[in-house]
XYZ file of C-alpha atoms in Angstrom:
653
model
C 23.108 11.077 -27.190
C 23.152 7.629 -25.600
C 25.446 8.416 -22.671
C 23.968 11.838 -21.919
C 20.575 10.183 -21.559
C 21.898 7.169 -19.638
C 24.628 8.466 -17.327
C 24.072 5.510 -14.997
C 25.885 3.233 -17.484
C 29.232 4.709 -16.391
C 28.498 3.694 -12.798
C 27.012 0.324 -13.670
C 30.138 -0.994 -15.422
C 32.600 -1.021 -12.463
C 29.779 -2.047 -10.110
C 29.072 -5.046 -12.327
C 32.791 -5.887 -12.360
C 32.910 -5.793 -8.558
C 29.808 -7.984 -8.260
C 30.989 -10.580 -10.786
C 34.469 -10.940 -9.313
C 33.129 -10.859 -5.770
C 30.640 -13.651 -6.435
C 32.531 -15.825 -8.920
C 36.190 -14.752 -8.873
C 37.267 -17.197 -6.177
C 36.622 -20.120 -8.538
C 38.119 -18.455 -11.619
C 41.717 -18.274 -12.859
C 43.504 -14.952 -12.535
C 43.199 -14.276 -16.249
C 39.391 -14.311 -15.947
C 39.510 -12.023 -12.909
C 41.780 -9.666 -14.858
C 39.421 -9.678 -17.809
C 36.419 -8.717 -15.696
C 38.225 -6.114 -13.576
C 40.204 -4.394 -16.326
C 37.434 -4.840 -18.864
C 34.853 -3.104 -16.666
C 37.015 -0.039 -15.935
C 38.223 0.115 -19.552
C 34.623 0.126 -20.769
C 33.858 2.791 -18.175
C 36.703 4.931 -19.551
C 35.454 4.444 -23.115
C 31.969 5.394 -21.944
C 33.412 8.553 -20.369
C 35.207 9.364 -23.637
C 31.939 8.969 -25.552
C 30.152 11.098 -22.961
C 32.737 13.849 -23.441
C 32.252 13.693 -27.227
C 28.478 13.952 -26.857
C 28.744 16.791 -24.343
C 31.116 18.788 -26.536
C 28.874 18.226 -29.556
C 25.821 19.444 -27.620
C 27.834 22.335 -26.093
C 25.291 23.228 -23.371
C 25.779 26.314 -21.219
C 24.642 24.475 -18.087
C 24.953 21.080 -16.452
C 23.172 18.153 -18.090
C 21.215 16.299 -15.388
C 19.841 12.782 -15.437
C 17.066 12.492 -12.826
C 16.155 8.795 -12.561
C 13.869 8.291 -9.566
C 12.858 9.716 -6.201
C 15.071 8.056 -3.645
C 14.074 9.670 -0.321
C 10.791 11.452 0.347
C 10.021 12.521 3.919
C 7.773 15.563 4.176
C 9.572 18.482 2.526
C 12.833 16.532 2.363
C 13.200 15.051 -1.094
C 16.275 13.451 -2.635
C 16.339 12.183 -6.194
C 18.885 9.735 -7.510
C 20.249 12.240 -9.996
C 23.538 12.496 -11.868
C 24.985 15.469 -13.701
C 27.686 16.339 -16.201
C 29.398 19.679 -16.693
C 32.945 20.811 -17.438
C 34.224 20.076 -13.917
C 32.646 16.622 -13.993
C 34.344 15.898 -17.316
C 37.805 16.756 -15.948
C 37.256 14.519 -12.937
C 35.718 11.653 -14.924
C 38.597 11.555 -17.396
C 41.201 11.705 -14.622
C 39.587 9.096 -12.384
C 38.653 6.613 -15.104
C 41.930 6.779 -17.053
C 44.315 6.731 -14.090
C 42.142 4.071 -12.460
C 42.357 1.921 -15.595
C 46.167 2.189 -15.658
C 46.431 1.240 -11.998
C 44.189 -1.786 -12.553
C 46.582 -2.930 -15.295
C 49.604 -2.282 -13.044
C 47.987 -4.302 -10.253
C 47.909 -7.473 -12.376
C 51.702 -7.534 -12.193
C 52.201 -6.203 -8.684
C 49.620 -8.485 -7.036
C 50.272 -11.549 -9.222
C 51.600 -13.691 -6.368
C 49.311 -12.453 -3.590
C 46.453 -14.340 -1.991
C 42.919 -12.981 -2.230
C 43.562 -11.865 -5.816
C 39.886 -11.786 -6.823
C 38.986 -9.948 -3.612
C 41.535 -7.220 -4.332
C 40.093 -6.492 -7.773
C 36.558 -6.666 -6.435
C 37.466 -3.899 -3.978
C 39.206 -1.852 -6.697
C 36.160 -2.023 -8.971
C 33.864 -1.148 -6.082
C 36.042 1.845 -5.290
C 35.776 3.035 -8.898
C 31.981 2.801 -8.685
C 31.801 4.925 -5.541
C 34.341 7.483 -6.792
C 32.462 7.948 -10.057
C 29.231 8.282 -8.058
C 30.822 11.023 -5.956
C 31.988 12.877 -9.063
C 28.723 12.623 -11.012
C 26.310 13.332 -8.134
C 23.775 16.083 -8.745
C 22.994 16.633 -5.065
C 24.732 16.467 -1.705
C 23.138 13.224 -0.549
C 24.154 11.207 -3.628
C 27.621 12.767 -3.290
C 27.636 11.643 0.344
C 26.912 8.056 -0.744
C 29.996 8.128 -2.964
C 31.902 9.962 -0.217
C 31.201 7.249 2.355
C 31.630 4.487 -0.225
C 35.199 5.468 -1.060
C 35.871 5.602 2.683
C 34.598 2.043 3.033
C 36.700 0.840 0.099
C 39.716 2.644 1.520
C 39.268 0.685 4.760
C 38.994 -2.590 2.844
C 42.010 -1.924 0.628
C 44.337 -0.489 3.274
C 43.630 -3.506 5.445
C 43.763 -5.923 2.505
C 46.542 -7.902 4.219
C 44.294 -8.257 7.277
C 46.487 -10.907 8.936
C 49.165 -8.218 9.260
C 48.320 -6.242 12.418
C 49.807 -2.960 11.216
C 47.694 -3.111 8.042
C 44.500 -3.943 9.945
C 45.182 -1.124 12.425
C 45.886 1.329 9.589
C 42.583 0.459 7.913
C 40.676 1.044 11.142
C 42.544 4.291 11.770
C 41.651 5.611 8.316
C 38.008 4.673 8.765
C 37.676 6.227 12.239
C 39.599 9.459 11.567
C 37.701 10.227 8.367
C 34.411 9.612 10.211
C 35.260 12.589 12.446
C 35.275 14.895 9.444
C 32.242 13.171 7.962
C 30.218 14.122 11.039
C 30.728 17.758 10.090
C 29.854 16.954 6.475
C 26.573 15.345 7.591
C 25.578 18.331 9.724
C 26.515 20.591 6.814
C 24.095 18.730 4.528
C 21.294 19.125 7.080
C 22.038 22.828 7.521
C 22.121 23.266 3.738
C 18.643 21.729 3.451
C 17.361 23.889 6.322
C 18.745 26.981 4.557
C 17.898 26.260 0.913
C 15.033 23.729 1.312
C 16.900 21.466 -1.109
C 20.124 19.513 -1.403
C 20.239 19.591 -5.222
C 23.183 21.632 -6.490
C 21.148 23.636 -8.996
C 18.511 24.641 -6.446
C 21.098 25.418 -3.769
C 23.255 27.558 -6.010
C 20.227 29.358 -7.427
C 18.992 30.175 -3.915
C 22.466 31.282 -2.805
C 22.676 33.695 -5.729
C 19.739 35.629 -4.318
C 21.209 35.764 -0.804
C 23.353 38.527 0.607
C 26.963 37.237 0.790
C 28.481 36.912 4.237
C 31.242 39.321 5.131
C 34.474 38.680 6.996
C 33.021 40.295 10.106
C 29.569 38.728 9.835
C 29.521 34.951 9.405
C 26.036 33.629 8.716
C 24.479 30.405 7.473
C 26.590 30.304 4.301
C 29.809 30.414 6.299
C 28.557 27.739 8.694
C 27.562 25.431 5.834
C 30.918 25.874 4.093
C 32.932 25.259 7.258
C 30.946 22.115 8.080
C 31.393 20.759 4.567
C 35.082 21.654 4.732
C 35.358 19.600 7.943
C 34.520 16.577 5.809
C 37.177 17.621 3.309
C 39.766 17.924 6.103
C 39.181 14.289 7.021
C 38.878 12.837 3.543
C 41.740 14.857 2.054
C 44.053 14.453 5.068
C 44.527 18.067 6.138
C 45.532 19.387 9.536
C 44.580 18.139 12.072
C 43.060 14.947 10.585
C 45.951 14.008 8.282
C 47.320 11.253 10.538
C 45.525 8.388 8.792
C 47.117 8.818 5.362
C 50.789 8.063 6.188
C 49.714 4.911 8.045
C 47.621 3.924 5.015
C 50.871 3.065 3.227
C 50.527 -0.343 4.898
C 48.193 -1.258 2.034
C 49.426 -2.574 -1.329
C 51.223 0.044 -3.446
C 48.537 0.143 -6.197
C 46.096 1.138 -3.454
C 48.383 3.995 -2.465
C 48.554 5.126 -6.079
C 44.830 4.937 -6.776
C 43.209 5.985 -3.522
C 45.846 8.050 -1.754
C 47.310 9.954 -4.689
C 45.012 10.153 -7.694
C 41.395 9.923 -6.604
C 39.885 9.544 -3.125
C 42.000 12.074 -1.255
C 41.192 14.674 -3.913
C 37.466 14.273 -3.184
C 37.621 17.110 -0.657
C 39.199 19.461 -3.196
C 36.572 18.492 -5.759
C 33.781 19.098 -3.235
C 35.062 22.587 -2.362
C 35.421 23.420 -6.056
C 31.929 22.076 -6.777
C 30.476 24.194 -3.961
C 32.233 27.347 -5.202
C 28.995 29.397 -5.415
C 28.644 28.955 -1.641
C 32.311 29.355 -0.687
C 32.680 32.486 -2.810
C 29.892 34.059 -0.722
C 31.610 33.109 2.548
C 35.014 34.865 2.613
C 35.726 33.771 6.181
C 35.327 30.134 5.154
C 37.592 30.715 2.141
C 40.263 32.175 4.414
C 40.033 29.115 6.681
C 40.431 26.855 3.644
C 43.484 28.800 2.475
C 45.143 28.865 5.908
C 44.573 25.153 6.545
C 45.858 24.328 3.046
C 49.005 26.441 3.324
C 49.779 25.234 6.848
C 49.322 21.606 5.809
C 51.506 22.073 2.729
C 54.438 23.391 4.755
C 53.966 21.177 7.813
C 53.810 17.923 5.837
C 56.749 18.957 3.673
C 58.936 19.346 6.773
C 58.060 15.815 7.900
C 58.857 14.470 4.426
C 62.425 15.726 4.823
C 63.336 13.028 7.346
C 61.365 9.970 6.231
C 63.334 6.890 5.213
C 60.463 4.700 3.984
C 60.047 5.439 0.283
C 56.244 5.245 0.482
C 56.076 7.404 3.617
C 57.955 10.184 1.789
C 55.326 10.065 -0.948
C 52.531 9.923 1.623
C 53.588 13.161 3.290
C 54.180 14.636 -0.140
C 50.559 13.821 -0.997
C 49.319 15.563 2.147
C 51.451 18.583 1.220
C 50.226 18.738 -2.380
C 46.620 18.471 -1.246
C 47.343 21.489 0.917
C 48.402 23.331 -2.237
C 45.060 22.505 -3.844
C 43.130 23.845 -0.861
C 45.326 26.949 -0.826
C 44.273 27.549 -4.432
C 40.569 27.150 -3.624
C 40.920 29.356 -0.557
C 42.334 32.263 -2.563
C 39.597 31.903 -5.169
C 41.740 30.137 -7.784
C 39.401 27.167 -8.189
C 40.633 26.441 -11.707
C 44.240 26.302 -10.505
C 43.237 23.930 -7.694
C 41.466 21.561 -10.090
C 44.356 21.863 -12.568
C 46.814 20.801 -9.860
C 44.442 18.001 -8.874
C 44.674 16.654 -12.433
C 48.438 17.018 -12.871
C 49.010 15.626 -9.372
C 47.058 12.514 -10.345
C 49.561 11.994 -13.153
C 52.871 12.570 -11.398
C 51.949 11.351 -7.912
C 50.232 8.275 -9.313
C 53.443 7.651 -11.277
C 55.616 8.193 -8.187
C 53.695 5.566 -6.247
C 53.725 3.091 -9.130
C 57.455 3.624 -9.656
C 58.017 3.228 -5.908
C 56.122 -0.049 -6.150
C 58.422 -1.084 -8.970
C 61.440 -0.280 -6.768
C 59.966 -2.284 -3.893
C 59.242 -5.156 -6.294
C 62.837 -5.019 -7.549
C 64.197 -4.991 -3.979
C 62.167 -7.988 -2.861
C 59.816 -5.953 -0.652
C 62.369 -3.556 0.894
C 61.024 -0.004 1.431
C 63.837 1.605 3.451
C 65.805 3.962 1.183
C 68.844 3.602 3.437
C 69.083 0.002 2.207
C 68.940 0.857 -1.495
C 71.295 2.896 -3.686
C 72.824 2.439 -7.124
C 69.619 1.172 -8.748
C 69.437 3.452 -11.783
C 71.402 1.121 -14.064
C 69.694 -2.036 -12.842
C 66.108 -0.803 -13.235
C 66.482 1.992 -15.836
C 62.836 2.243 -16.929
C 61.707 2.640 -13.334
C 64.444 5.209 -12.752
C 63.632 7.392 -15.756
C 59.897 7.378 -15.180
C 60.339 8.222 -11.503
C 62.782 10.994 -12.411
C 60.203 12.515 -14.779
C 57.596 12.507 -12.009
C 60.084 14.039 -9.551
C 60.938 16.876 -11.943
C 57.210 17.438 -12.461
C 56.329 17.643 -8.764
C 59.333 19.876 -8.084
C 57.886 22.399 -10.541
C 60.441 22.585 -13.328
C 59.225 23.665 -16.788
C 57.921 22.353 -19.097
C 56.626 19.485 -16.954
C 53.018 19.352 -15.746
C 53.600 20.343 -12.125
C 55.248 23.624 -13.130
C 52.133 25.049 -14.757
C 49.649 24.043 -12.066
C 51.866 24.961 -9.097
C 52.787 28.263 -10.756
C 49.127 29.218 -11.097
C 48.502 28.495 -7.426
C 51.451 30.576 -6.226
C 50.628 33.410 -8.617
C 47.019 33.487 -7.396
C 48.158 33.490 -3.770
C 50.437 36.467 -4.503
C 48.275 38.624 -6.771
C 44.865 36.990 -7.187
C 41.508 38.459 -6.133
C 41.903 37.076 -2.589
C 45.704 37.256 -2.470
C 47.607 36.831 0.765
C 51.364 37.398 0.595
C 51.983 35.450 3.824
C 50.262 32.383 2.409
C 52.250 32.828 -0.828
C 55.505 32.800 1.171
C 54.383 29.651 3.006
C 53.537 27.997 -0.316
C 56.904 29.006 -1.762
C 58.733 27.531 1.242
C 56.767 24.296 0.820
C 57.796 24.230 -2.854
C 61.469 24.457 -1.892
C 61.112 21.605 0.607
C 59.210 19.530 -1.948
C 62.056 19.803 -4.424
C 64.576 18.887 -1.727
C 62.889 15.777 -0.324
C 61.909 14.438 -3.743
C 65.439 14.674 -5.121
C 66.671 13.257 -1.815
C 64.478 10.245 -2.578
C 65.958 9.950 -6.080
C 69.559 10.239 -4.891
C 69.170 7.798 -1.985
C 67.355 5.227 -4.119
C 69.123 5.318 -7.460
C 72.564 6.895 -6.899
C 75.671 6.063 -4.921
C 76.915 2.613 -4.004
C 74.483 -0.245 -3.282
C 73.657 -0.391 0.425
C 72.115 -3.853 0.281
C 73.511 -7.359 0.110
C 73.814 -8.025 -3.621
C 74.128 -11.760 -2.953
C 70.715 -11.899 -1.263
C 68.783 -9.259 -3.200
C 68.521 -9.950 -6.929
C 67.438 -6.602 -8.334
C 65.307 -6.959 -11.460
C 63.126 -4.759 -13.604
C 59.370 -5.094 -13.246
C 57.150 -6.812 -15.849
C 55.612 -4.875 -18.719
C 52.220 -4.851 -17.018
C 53.803 -2.572 -14.400
C 56.140 -0.567 -16.634
C 53.680 0.379 -19.403
C 51.335 2.279 -17.029
C 54.413 4.031 -15.612
C 55.515 5.065 -19.093
C 52.058 6.413 -19.981
C 51.868 8.421 -16.770
C 55.396 9.726 -17.438
C 54.157 11.111 -20.763
C 51.154 12.721 -19.063
C 53.425 14.129 -16.339
C 55.413 15.784 -19.104
C 52.662 17.174 -21.332
C 49.694 17.269 -18.947
C 50.219 20.926 -18.107
C 50.413 22.190 -21.662
C 46.733 23.131 -21.644
C 47.875 26.267 -19.823
C 51.242 26.674 -21.577
C 50.148 29.181 -24.274
C 49.316 31.713 -21.542
C 53.035 32.208 -20.946
C 53.406 33.490 -24.490
C 50.390 35.743 -24.314
C 47.984 33.094 -25.583
C 44.926 31.394 -24.167
C 44.715 29.253 -21.047
C 42.603 26.462 -22.524
C 42.057 24.688 -19.230
C 40.766 27.861 -17.555
C 38.562 28.716 -20.512
C 37.046 25.237 -20.429
C 36.160 25.467 -16.715
C 35.039 29.115 -16.716
C 31.291 28.273 -16.946
C 31.509 26.239 -13.712
C 33.252 29.017 -11.779
C 31.422 31.975 -13.348
C 29.447 32.670 -10.155
C 32.611 32.817 -8.046
C 34.378 34.978 -10.634
C 31.526 37.497 -10.649
C 31.988 38.109 -6.907
C 35.788 38.358 -6.974
C 37.325 41.831 -6.621
C 38.568 43.245 -9.911
C 42.331 43.273 -10.464
C 44.029 46.668 -10.321
C 46.787 45.513 -12.686
C 46.650 45.875 -16.431
C 46.746 42.685 -18.494
C 50.337 43.375 -19.524
C 51.460 44.128 -15.963
C 49.714 41.010 -14.674
C 51.441 38.883 -17.325
C 54.838 40.360 -16.450
C 54.272 39.757 -12.748
C 53.290 36.139 -13.376
C 56.481 35.538 -15.367
C 58.506 37.027 -12.509
C 56.723 34.867 -9.942
C 57.302 31.823 -12.155
C 60.997 32.587 -12.251
C 61.081 32.851 -8.454
C 59.278 29.503 -8.108
C 61.712 27.801 -10.499
C 64.714 29.273 -8.663
C 63.318 27.988 -5.364
C 62.846 24.504 -6.861
C 66.397 24.662 -8.249
C 67.705 25.605 -4.815
C 65.978 22.557 -3.319
C 67.556 20.331 -5.964
C 71.047 21.770 -5.420
C 70.865 21.364 -1.629
C 69.740 17.745 -2.049
C 72.582 17.137 -4.531
C 75.117 18.662 -2.130
C 73.939 16.586 0.823
C 73.446 13.213 -0.855
C 75.856 13.216 -3.825
C 78.615 15.749 -3.225
C 78.908 15.466 0.585
C 76.981 12.344 1.665
C 78.371 12.598 5.186
C 76.898 16.102 5.647
C 73.324 15.014 6.584
C 74.601 12.970 9.516
C 76.715 15.852 10.809
C 73.814 18.283 10.434
C 71.491 15.897 12.286
C 73.975 15.691 15.159
C 74.376 19.479 15.362
C 70.584 19.993 15.310
C 69.753 16.918 17.337
C 66.651 18.322 19.056
C 65.028 19.618 15.860
C 66.061 16.489 13.960
C 64.484 14.222 16.573
C 61.304 16.320 16.639
C 60.789 16.125 12.874
C 61.935 12.489 12.653
C 59.193 11.603 15.128
C 56.631 13.619 13.138
C 56.265 16.232 15.882
C 54.916 13.465 18.169
C 51.389 14.202 16.931
C 50.340 10.543 17.026
C 51.699 10.249 20.556
C 49.856 13.419 21.602
C 46.608 12.136 20.109
C 47.147 8.824 21.886
C 47.734 10.553 25.233
C 44.929 13.121 24.982
C 42.268 11.219 23.041
C 42.890 7.533 22.407
C 44.001 6.331 25.862
C 41.389 8.411 27.773
C 38.653 7.028 25.510
C 39.952 3.505 26.004
C 40.016 4.037 29.791
C 36.472 5.419 29.790
C 35.188 2.638 27.533
C 36.889 -0.054 29.653
C 36.377 1.183 33.201
C 33.129 3.141 32.859
C 31.159 1.908 29.862
C 32.230 -1.726 30.171
C 32.767 -2.485 33.867
C 30.203 -0.022 35.281
C 27.488 0.592 32.676
C 27.606 -2.751 30.878
C 28.542 -5.186 33.653
C 26.994 -3.563 36.723
C 24.015 -1.622 35.371
C 22.844 -3.473 32.267
C 24.098 -6.953 33.127
C 23.223 -6.325 36.802
C 19.623 -5.482 35.919
C 19.256 -8.461 33.607
C 21.029 -10.891 35.920
C 19.192 -9.485 38.957
C 15.826 -10.086 37.306
C 16.920 -13.612 36.413
C 18.167 -14.297 39.957
C 14.908 -12.998 41.440
C 12.865 -15.154 39.093
C 15.042 -18.141 39.964
C 14.627 -17.480 43.726
C 10.859 -17.115 43.594
C 10.646 -20.124 41.331
C 12.629 -22.152 43.845
C 10.246 -21.180 46.629
C 7.131 -21.884 44.554
C 8.593 -25.199 43.446
C 8.273 -26.452 47.037
C 4.515 -26.272 46.681
C 4.726 -29.173 44.202
C 5.418 -31.819 46.907
C 3.416 -34.697 45.407
C 1.488 -35.159 48.741
C -2.283 -35.350 48.169
C -3.120 -34.167 51.697
C -0.875 -31.133 51.152
C -2.662 -30.288 47.895
C -6.059 -30.692 49.640
C -4.914 -28.344 52.417
C -3.897 -25.662 49.862
C -7.271 -26.038 48.103
C -9.111 -25.525 51.387
C -6.922 -22.516 52.307
C -7.549 -21.015 48.847
C -11.288 -21.574 49.085
C -11.480 -20.021 52.546
C -9.391 -17.075 51.409
C -11.535 -16.510 48.335
C -14.727 -16.743 50.434
C -13.411 -14.187 52.922
C -12.458 -11.847 50.075
C -15.889 -12.220 48.467
C -17.742 -11.530 51.743
C -15.593 -8.471 52.306
C -16.457 -7.111 48.873
C -20.177 -7.726 49.394
C -20.099 -5.872 52.734
C -18.327 -2.940 51.110
C -21.000 -2.879 48.424
C -23.720 -2.430 51.035
C-alpha cells in the first residue's frame, strides 16, 4: 500500500516538475523541458492509477487519511497538513491527472514556436500541483491553499503573453474578481471553525450529523457557512454575478483555456459543494440558492453564446452555462449527477477547446468564425473530433453528455428537491446549447471559405495536438456509459461507486412517492423530451446557417434592440465599470492618492522634514567660527544654569 501510505507523492511529482523547469528550463532545449513537464504529470497519473488499485483492493468504507504534520497551531485552532482519498477524490484525481496529461502533450505542439516555453510548462506543472492539493485536501485550510494556488496559476497563465495588454488585463481581472468570492470562502472557514471547533472534514461532518438541520424558514449557522463557502464557488466557477472574468480569460493560450477553464479549475467550486454535501444537505435554503444561481447562470450564459463570433468566446460562455448545470444538480440534491457532468464535461469541453486551438492553428491565429468556413475537408481530423464533442455537449445519445445532462434534468423534475421551474430553465438552456454549438460547427466547417485562400494556408495540426483530441473524442463518446445500463433497468455504476460519499445527504432527502417502475418510465420520458429539445436546437441552427444563411441577418435586423443587447453581453461589464470600477478608481485617485497619500501622509512626513530643516538652519548660525561668539554663549549658558540651580535650591527650602 505504497501510495495509500504516501499520498504526498502524487503532489510532489508535478511540484518537482515545476521547480526543475522553473530553475533550469531556460538553459535547456525544448525536448528536455517537454520531458520534465510531461514526465512529471504522466508519473502523477500513473501514481493515481496505482492509488486507485490499492484503494479498490483495500475497499474501505470510509476515507483513507494521511496526516503528515501539524501545520498551524494557535490555541484551539489546529490545522494538520492532511490528505485524504475516497470515491469522490478518485473520480477527481483520475479526471484532473489524465486530462491534464493530455493537455500537456497538446501544448508541446501548440506552443512550439512561442517564447517563454519553459515558463509556460513551469506554470502548467505548478497548476497541476495546486489542483491536486485542492482535490486531496482533508480539511478546509489545505483545500484553501489549493484553491488560492489555482487562482494564482490562472493569473499567470491567462496573462502568459504579458506584453499583450488585453492578456495582462484579463489575468488581473480574473485574479481580482475571484478574490471577491474568496473573501466569502475565508469567512466561511472561520465560521465553520467557530461552529465545529475544527476545519477537518471528518470532524466537521461528524459534528454536523448531531446538529438539528436548518429549515427553509429558519436559517442558522449551517446555512450561513454553506452560503459563504458557495460565495467562493461563485467566483472560482464563474457563476452569476462573478462570471465576467472567464470570457476575458480566453486571451490566454488555448491549452490554458482547455485545462483551467474547462476541465479543472472552474470545476473546483462544484467539487467543493459536493464535498461539503453533509452541510449543504442540512441547509435547504442554501441548496435552493445554489440551484437558482446554477439554473439562472446556465440560461443566461447560453443566451450570450448565441451571438458570439469568436470561437473561443462561444466555448467560454458554454463553460459558464455548463457549470451552471452542475450547480443546478447539486442544488436539487443530485450530487452524483453534478459530479458525473463534471467528469463528462472535462472530456467534451476539453476536446472542444483543443479542437478550437487546432482550428486557430490551421487559420494562422484567426479566431473569428465569420472569417472561416469550408474547413471540414481541409482539416478532417479536427472536424470529426470537434463534431463528436459538439454532439456530446448537445446531449444526443449515446454520447457522454446525454447521460450526465439527462440525470440533472431528471433530478430537477422529479428528484427529492425537485423544482419544475428550474427544470424548465435547464431544458431551455439545453436547447440553446444545441443551437449555438451547431452554429459554431456550421460557421467554421461548412459553406464557402470566407477567408483569403491565397494568404491563409490551412493545414492540419501536428500529431502532438491531434492524438489528445482523438483520445478525448473516444472519452466523449463512451465516458457516460457508466450510467448507461440504468436505461435498460440495470445498475448505475457511477452512482453506486459514489454512494458512500453522499450517504449522509441521501439519508436526509425526502423519499420518492413514485414506484421504481414509474420512476424509470418517467426518466425515459424526460430523456426523450431532452433529446427532442436538443434536436430542435440542431434543426434551427441547420436552417439558419446551412439552408437559409441569409436568415440570421434578417432576424437580427427585425429584432435589432434584443440583438444588440445580447451581442453586447447585456452591458454587464459596462455596468460594473460605471457602478464599481470607475468610482473606485476615482476614490483611489482623488481621495486615497491626492488627499490621504499626498496631503496627509506625505504632508506629515514632508512637514516634519521641513521643520527639522528650518530649525537646523537656525541652529547652524550658532556655528560662526568666531571665538568671542563661542565665549559669549558659554558665559550665557553658565549664567543661565546658575540661575536655574539657585531657583531650584530656593524651592527646596
